[in-house]
Short mmCIF file of C-alpha atoms in Angstrom, two decimals:
data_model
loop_
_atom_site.label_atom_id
_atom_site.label_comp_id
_atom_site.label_asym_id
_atom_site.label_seq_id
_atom_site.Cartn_x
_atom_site.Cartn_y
_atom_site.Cartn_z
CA UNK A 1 -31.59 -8.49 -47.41
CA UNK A 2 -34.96 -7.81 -45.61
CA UNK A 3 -34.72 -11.38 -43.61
CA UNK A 4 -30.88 -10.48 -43.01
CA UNK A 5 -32.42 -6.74 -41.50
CA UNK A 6 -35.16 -8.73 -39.47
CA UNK A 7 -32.66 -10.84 -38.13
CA UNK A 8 -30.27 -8.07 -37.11
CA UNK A 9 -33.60 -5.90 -35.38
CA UNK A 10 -34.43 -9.22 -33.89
CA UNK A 11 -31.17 -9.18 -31.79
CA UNK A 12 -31.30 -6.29 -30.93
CA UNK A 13 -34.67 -6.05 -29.38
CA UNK A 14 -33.38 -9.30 -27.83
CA UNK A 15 -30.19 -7.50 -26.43
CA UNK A 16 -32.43 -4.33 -25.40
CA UNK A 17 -34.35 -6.62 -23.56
CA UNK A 18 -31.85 -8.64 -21.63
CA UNK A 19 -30.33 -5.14 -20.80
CA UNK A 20 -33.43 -3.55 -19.32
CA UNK A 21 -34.40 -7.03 -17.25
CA UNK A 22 -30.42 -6.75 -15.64
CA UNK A 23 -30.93 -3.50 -14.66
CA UNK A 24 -34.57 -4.04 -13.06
CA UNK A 25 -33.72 -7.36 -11.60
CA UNK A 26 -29.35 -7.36 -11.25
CA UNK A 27 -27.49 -10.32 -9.78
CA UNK A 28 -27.36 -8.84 -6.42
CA UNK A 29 -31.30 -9.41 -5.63
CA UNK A 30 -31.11 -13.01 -6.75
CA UNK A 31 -27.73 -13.15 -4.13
CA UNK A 32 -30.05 -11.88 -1.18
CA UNK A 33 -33.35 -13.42 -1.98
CA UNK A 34 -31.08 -16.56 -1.71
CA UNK A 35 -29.67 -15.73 1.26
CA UNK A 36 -32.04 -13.71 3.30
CA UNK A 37 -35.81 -14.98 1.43
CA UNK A 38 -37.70 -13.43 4.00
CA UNK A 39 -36.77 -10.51 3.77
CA UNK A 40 -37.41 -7.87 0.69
CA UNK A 41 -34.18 -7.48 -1.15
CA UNK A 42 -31.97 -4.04 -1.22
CA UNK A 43 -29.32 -1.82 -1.47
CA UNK A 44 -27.18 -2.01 1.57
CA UNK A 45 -24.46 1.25 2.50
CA UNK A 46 -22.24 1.06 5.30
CA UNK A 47 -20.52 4.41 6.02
CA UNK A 48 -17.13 3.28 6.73
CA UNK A 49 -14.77 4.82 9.16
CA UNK A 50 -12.47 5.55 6.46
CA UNK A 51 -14.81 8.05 4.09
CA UNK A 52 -16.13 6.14 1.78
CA UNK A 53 -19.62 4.18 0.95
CA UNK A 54 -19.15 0.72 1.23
CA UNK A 55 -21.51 -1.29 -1.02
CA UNK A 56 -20.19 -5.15 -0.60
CA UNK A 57 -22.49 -6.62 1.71
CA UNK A 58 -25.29 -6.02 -0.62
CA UNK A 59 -24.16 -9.14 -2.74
CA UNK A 60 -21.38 -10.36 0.54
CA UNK A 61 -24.80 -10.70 2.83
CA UNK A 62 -22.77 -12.91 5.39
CA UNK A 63 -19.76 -11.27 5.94
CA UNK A 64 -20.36 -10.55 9.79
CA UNK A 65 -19.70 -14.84 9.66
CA UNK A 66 -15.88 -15.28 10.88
CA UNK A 67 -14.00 -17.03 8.40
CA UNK A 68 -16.78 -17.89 6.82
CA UNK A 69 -18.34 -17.97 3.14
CA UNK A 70 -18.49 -15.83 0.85
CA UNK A 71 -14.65 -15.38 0.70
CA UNK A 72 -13.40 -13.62 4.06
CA UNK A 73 -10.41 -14.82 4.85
CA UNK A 74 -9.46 -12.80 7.93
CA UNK A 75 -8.15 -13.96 10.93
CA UNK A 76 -11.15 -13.96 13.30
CA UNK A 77 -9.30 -11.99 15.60
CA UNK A 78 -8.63 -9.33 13.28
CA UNK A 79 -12.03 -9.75 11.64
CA UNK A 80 -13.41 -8.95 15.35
CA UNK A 81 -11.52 -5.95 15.46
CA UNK A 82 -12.60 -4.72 12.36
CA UNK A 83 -16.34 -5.48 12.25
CA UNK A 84 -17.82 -4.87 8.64
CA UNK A 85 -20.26 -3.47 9.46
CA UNK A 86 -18.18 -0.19 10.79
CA UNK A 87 -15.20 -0.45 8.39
CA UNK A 88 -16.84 -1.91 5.43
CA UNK A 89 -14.95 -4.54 3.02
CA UNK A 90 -12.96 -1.99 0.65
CA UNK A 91 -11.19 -0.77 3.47
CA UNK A 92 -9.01 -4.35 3.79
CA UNK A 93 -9.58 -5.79 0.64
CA UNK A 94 -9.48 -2.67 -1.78
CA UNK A 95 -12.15 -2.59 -4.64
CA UNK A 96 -14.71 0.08 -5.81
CA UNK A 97 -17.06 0.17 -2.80
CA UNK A 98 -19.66 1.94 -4.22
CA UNK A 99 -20.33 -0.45 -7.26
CA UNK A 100 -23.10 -3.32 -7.54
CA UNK A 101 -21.10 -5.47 -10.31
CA UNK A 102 -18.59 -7.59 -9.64
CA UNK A 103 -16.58 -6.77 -12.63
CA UNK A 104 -16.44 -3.40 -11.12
CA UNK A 105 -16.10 -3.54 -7.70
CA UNK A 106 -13.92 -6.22 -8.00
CA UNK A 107 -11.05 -3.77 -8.88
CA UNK A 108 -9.32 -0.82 -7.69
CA UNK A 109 -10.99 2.71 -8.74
CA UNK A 110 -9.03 4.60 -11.76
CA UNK A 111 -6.71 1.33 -12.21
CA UNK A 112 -6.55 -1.19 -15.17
CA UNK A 113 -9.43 -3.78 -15.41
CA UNK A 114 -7.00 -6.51 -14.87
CA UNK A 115 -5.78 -4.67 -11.45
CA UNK A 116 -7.22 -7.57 -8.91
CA UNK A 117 -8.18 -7.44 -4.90
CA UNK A 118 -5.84 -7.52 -2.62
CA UNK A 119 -5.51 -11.36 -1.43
CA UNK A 120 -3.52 -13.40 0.94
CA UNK A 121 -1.07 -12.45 1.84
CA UNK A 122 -0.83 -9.09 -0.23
CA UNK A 123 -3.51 -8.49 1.68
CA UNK A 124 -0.90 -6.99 4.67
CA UNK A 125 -0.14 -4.42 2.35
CA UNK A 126 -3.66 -2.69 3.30
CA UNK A 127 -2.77 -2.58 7.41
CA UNK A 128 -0.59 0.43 6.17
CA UNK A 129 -3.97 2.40 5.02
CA UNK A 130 -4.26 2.94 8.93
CA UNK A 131 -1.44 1.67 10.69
CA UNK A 132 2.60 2.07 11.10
CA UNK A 133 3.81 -1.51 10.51
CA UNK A 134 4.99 -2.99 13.45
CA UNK A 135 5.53 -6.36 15.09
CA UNK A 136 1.53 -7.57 15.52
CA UNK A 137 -0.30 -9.96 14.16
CA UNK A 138 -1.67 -9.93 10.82
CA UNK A 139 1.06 -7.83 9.83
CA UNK A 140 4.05 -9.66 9.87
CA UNK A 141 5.35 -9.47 6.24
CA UNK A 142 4.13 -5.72 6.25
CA UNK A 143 6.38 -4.62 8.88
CA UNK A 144 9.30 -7.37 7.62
CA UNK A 145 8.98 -4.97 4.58
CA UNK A 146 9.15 -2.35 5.97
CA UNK A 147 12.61 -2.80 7.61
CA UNK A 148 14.03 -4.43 4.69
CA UNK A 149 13.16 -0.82 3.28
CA UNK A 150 14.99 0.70 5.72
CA UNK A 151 18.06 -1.81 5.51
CA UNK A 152 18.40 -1.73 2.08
CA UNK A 153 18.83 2.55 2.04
CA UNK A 154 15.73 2.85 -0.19
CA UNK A 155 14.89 6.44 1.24
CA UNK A 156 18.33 7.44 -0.02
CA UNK A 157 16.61 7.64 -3.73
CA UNK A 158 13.47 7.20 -2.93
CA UNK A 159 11.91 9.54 0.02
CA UNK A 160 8.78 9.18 1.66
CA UNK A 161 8.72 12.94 2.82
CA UNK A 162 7.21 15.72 0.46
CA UNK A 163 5.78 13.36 -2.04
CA UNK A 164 9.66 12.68 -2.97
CA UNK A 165 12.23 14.74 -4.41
CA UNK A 166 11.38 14.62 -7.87
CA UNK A 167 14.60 15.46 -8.94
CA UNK A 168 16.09 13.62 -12.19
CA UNK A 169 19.37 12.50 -10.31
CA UNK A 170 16.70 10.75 -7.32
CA UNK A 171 14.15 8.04 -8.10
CA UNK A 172 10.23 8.77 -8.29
CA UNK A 173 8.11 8.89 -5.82
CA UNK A 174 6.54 5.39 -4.53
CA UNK A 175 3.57 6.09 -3.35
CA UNK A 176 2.48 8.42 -6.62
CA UNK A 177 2.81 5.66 -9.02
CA UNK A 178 -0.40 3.94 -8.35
CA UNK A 179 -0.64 0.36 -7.55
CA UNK A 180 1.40 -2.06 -9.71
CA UNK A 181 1.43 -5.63 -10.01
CA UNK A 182 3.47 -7.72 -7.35
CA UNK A 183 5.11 -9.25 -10.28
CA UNK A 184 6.02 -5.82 -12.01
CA UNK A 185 7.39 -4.49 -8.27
CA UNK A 186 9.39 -7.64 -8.00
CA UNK A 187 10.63 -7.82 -11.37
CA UNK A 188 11.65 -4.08 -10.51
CA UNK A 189 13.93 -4.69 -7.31
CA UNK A 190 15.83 -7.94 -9.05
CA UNK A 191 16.26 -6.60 -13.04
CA UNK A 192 14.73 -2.75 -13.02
CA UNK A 193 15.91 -2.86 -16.66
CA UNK A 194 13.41 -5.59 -17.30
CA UNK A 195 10.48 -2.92 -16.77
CA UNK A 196 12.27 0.27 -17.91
CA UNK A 197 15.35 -0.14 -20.40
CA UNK A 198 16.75 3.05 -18.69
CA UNK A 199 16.07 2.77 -15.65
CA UNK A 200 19.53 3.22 -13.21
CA UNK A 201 18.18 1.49 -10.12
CA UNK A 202 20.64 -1.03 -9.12
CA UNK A 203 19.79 -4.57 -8.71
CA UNK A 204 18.64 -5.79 -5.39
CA UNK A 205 19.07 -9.61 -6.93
CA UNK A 206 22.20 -10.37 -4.33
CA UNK A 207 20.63 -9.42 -1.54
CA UNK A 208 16.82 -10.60 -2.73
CA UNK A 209 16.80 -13.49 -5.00
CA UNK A 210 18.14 -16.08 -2.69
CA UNK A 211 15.53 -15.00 -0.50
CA UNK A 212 11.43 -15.31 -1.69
CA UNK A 213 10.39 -14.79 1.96
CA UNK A 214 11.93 -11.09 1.84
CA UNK A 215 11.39 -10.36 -1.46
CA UNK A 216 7.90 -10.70 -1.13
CA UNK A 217 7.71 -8.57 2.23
CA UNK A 218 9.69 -5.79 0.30
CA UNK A 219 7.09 -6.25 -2.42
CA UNK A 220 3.86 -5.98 -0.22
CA UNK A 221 5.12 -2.54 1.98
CA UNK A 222 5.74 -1.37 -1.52
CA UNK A 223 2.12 -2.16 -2.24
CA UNK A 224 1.29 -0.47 0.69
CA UNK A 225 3.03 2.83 -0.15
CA UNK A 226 0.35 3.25 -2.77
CA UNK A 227 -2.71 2.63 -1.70
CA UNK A 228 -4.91 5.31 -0.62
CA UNK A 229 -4.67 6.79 2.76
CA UNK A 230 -8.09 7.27 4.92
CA UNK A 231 -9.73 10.83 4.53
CA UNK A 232 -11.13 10.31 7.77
CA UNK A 233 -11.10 7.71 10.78
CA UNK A 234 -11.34 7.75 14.75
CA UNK A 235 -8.71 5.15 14.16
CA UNK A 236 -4.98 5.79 14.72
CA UNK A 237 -3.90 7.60 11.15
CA UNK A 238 -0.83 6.46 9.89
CA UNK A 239 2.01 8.28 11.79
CA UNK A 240 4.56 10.06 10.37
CA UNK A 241 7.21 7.60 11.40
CA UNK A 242 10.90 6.71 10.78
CA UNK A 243 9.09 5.01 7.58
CA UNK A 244 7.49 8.14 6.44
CA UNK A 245 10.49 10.24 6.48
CA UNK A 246 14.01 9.81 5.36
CA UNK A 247 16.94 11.08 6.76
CA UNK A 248 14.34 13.91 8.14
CA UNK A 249 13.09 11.46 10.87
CA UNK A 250 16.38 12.22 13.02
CA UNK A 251 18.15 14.77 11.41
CA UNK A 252 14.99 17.78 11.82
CA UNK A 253 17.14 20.19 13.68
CA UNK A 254 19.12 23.08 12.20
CA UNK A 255 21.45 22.48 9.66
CA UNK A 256 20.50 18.92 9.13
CA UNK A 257 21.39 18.36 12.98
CA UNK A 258 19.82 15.38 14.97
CA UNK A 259 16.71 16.12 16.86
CA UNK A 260 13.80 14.29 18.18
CA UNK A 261 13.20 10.29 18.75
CA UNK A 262 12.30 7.22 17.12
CA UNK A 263 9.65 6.10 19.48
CA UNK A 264 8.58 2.71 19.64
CA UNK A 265 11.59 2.16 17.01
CA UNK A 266 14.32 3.13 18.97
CA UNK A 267 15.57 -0.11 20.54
CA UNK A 268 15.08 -1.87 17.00
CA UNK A 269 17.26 0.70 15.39
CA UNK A 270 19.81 0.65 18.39
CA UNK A 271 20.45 -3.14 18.07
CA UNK A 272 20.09 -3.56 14.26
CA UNK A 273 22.31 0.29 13.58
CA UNK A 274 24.71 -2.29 11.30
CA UNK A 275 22.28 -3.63 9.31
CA UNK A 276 21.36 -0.34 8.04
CA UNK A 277 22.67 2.40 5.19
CA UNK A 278 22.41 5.19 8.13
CA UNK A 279 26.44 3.52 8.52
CA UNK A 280 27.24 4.81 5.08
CA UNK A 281 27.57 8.30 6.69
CA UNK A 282 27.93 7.56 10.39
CA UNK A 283 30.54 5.84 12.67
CA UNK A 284 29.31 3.73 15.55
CA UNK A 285 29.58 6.53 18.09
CA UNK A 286 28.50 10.34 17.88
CA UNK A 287 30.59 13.02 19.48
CA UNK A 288 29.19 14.54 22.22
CA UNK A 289 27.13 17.57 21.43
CA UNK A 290 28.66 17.71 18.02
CA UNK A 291 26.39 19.80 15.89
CA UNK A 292 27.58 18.36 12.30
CA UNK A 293 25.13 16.20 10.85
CA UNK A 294 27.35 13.27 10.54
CA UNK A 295 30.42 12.91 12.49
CA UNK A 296 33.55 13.37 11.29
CA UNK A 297 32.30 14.94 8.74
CA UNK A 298 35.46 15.35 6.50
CA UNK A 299 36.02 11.81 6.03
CA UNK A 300 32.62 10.93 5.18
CA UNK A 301 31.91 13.97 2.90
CA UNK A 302 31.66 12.14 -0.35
CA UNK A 303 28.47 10.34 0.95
CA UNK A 304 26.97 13.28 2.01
CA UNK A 305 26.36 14.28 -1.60
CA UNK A 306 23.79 11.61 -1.48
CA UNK A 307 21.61 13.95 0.53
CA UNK A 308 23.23 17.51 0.84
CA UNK A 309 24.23 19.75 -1.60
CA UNK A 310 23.96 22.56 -0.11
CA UNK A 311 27.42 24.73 1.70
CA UNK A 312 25.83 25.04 4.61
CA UNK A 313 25.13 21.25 4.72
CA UNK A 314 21.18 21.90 4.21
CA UNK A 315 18.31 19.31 2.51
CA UNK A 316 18.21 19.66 -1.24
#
């Protein structure tokens, strides 16, 4: 019994031990007397443009290298445009910034352990932190997404304006889920079922699963929808877009009527109008200063129910 104690204190002390030397000498000192041996190893902070305290290039030491090692896989273009050492790493590739452990940082704050970085080319899904997605480089399956969000009438149940409806009869808000799996969002567009038995979603299958190329797009705007948006940047915020709204993006007048412009997504609505659900409600002309908020209004009444339900033809 006494050897069996010994044995057991022995560990212990041995476990004490190992713990104390980690925390006087942790893996990121070894990483920088390696790479920088001059120089006295330390903490390194970046105060990013977007609020936070970025922590990765005290074990990342040679991130300002364009694509090269350890593990940035930007474009150098983009990587030029985004220099570390003003936006940090977390900014792009998610993580916990402030952590000095991989098996910490390595993840997304207040999600599951498993929850990884955002990696090629999920890693799009971060350019809508900042940015509207639109036709540039580096963002090409963002803003592919993004329109296949508009074309499939996704705002009709789920709306991007007011944190969502939350109404039973209306789906939840995306972007107050937190960040799930590609594999759990995909599995949710072709079988929702598969995820939630109850679930009345329809299945996007026919108009996805013949289709990886868009399915994944779909999948990484969706992932963009819930990551965190900057507290502060002297970068262009995120506008409030025809993505960020619903039907609210045209129809902000009185009574629901249409007021305002699309901006830099006028033309692309103009020559794609088919493709989208707005033609549940609308014909292919509009009357002349006809203040209804879909024309001919009588015949098209049972789809307004999707959005009105109000007399006076108001937003629920």
């Amino acid at each position: 019994m006494r050897i069996a104690i010994a044995v057991a204190a022995g560990a212990l002390l041995l476990a004490l031990i190992a713990v104390a030397w980690r925390a006087l000498d942790p893996p990121w000192r070894d990483i920088q007397r390696k790479a920088y041996p001059a120089d006295p190893p330390g903490v390194v902070e970046i105060a990013a443009c977007a609020g936070t305290l970025d922590r990765c290039a005290t074990c990342h030491a040679d991130h300002d290298a364009p694509l090269g090692p350890p593990r940035c896989r930007a474009a150098e273009t983009l990587q030029a445009q985004h220099p570390p050492g003003r936006f940090g790493c977390s900014a792009c590739h998610g993580g916990t910034a402030r952590a000095l452990s991989p098996e910490i940082a390595h993840r997304m704050p207040g999600t599951r352990e498993k929850d990884p970085l955002l990696t090629p080319p999920h890693l799009e899904a971060s350019c809508g932190r900042c940015h509207v997605p639109a036709r540039r480089p580096g963002m090409e399956r963002l803003y592919a997404g993004a329109m296949k969000f508009l074309e499939l009438g996704c705002l009709l149940c789920h709306p991007l304006e007011k944190q969502g409806r939350g109404s039973w009869d209306f789906g939840p808000d995306l972007r107050a889920l937190g960040r799930l799996s590609p594999r759990y969002l995909g599995d949710a567009l072709l079988e929702p079922t598969k995820n939630f038995a109850g679930s009345s979603m329809p299945s996007f299958a026919p108009a996805l699963a013949d289709d990886p190329a868009a399915l994944e797009a779909l999948v990484i705007f969706l992932e963009s929808l819930a990551l965190p948006r900057p507290r502060e940047c002297n970068q262009r915020i995120r506008a409030d877009g025809l993505l960020a709204l619903s039907c609210g993006a045209c129809h902000a007048g009185e009574g629901g009527a249409a007021r305002g412009a699309f901006a830099h997504r006028c033309d692309y609505i103009l020559h794609n109008a088919s493709r989208f659900s707005c033609r549940a409600c609308h014909e292919k002309t509009v009357p002349a200063g006809s203040s209804d908020a879909c024309p001919l209004l009588s015949q098209e009444r049972k789809n307004c129910a999707v959005c009105h339900d109000e007399p006076a033809g108001g937003r629920p």
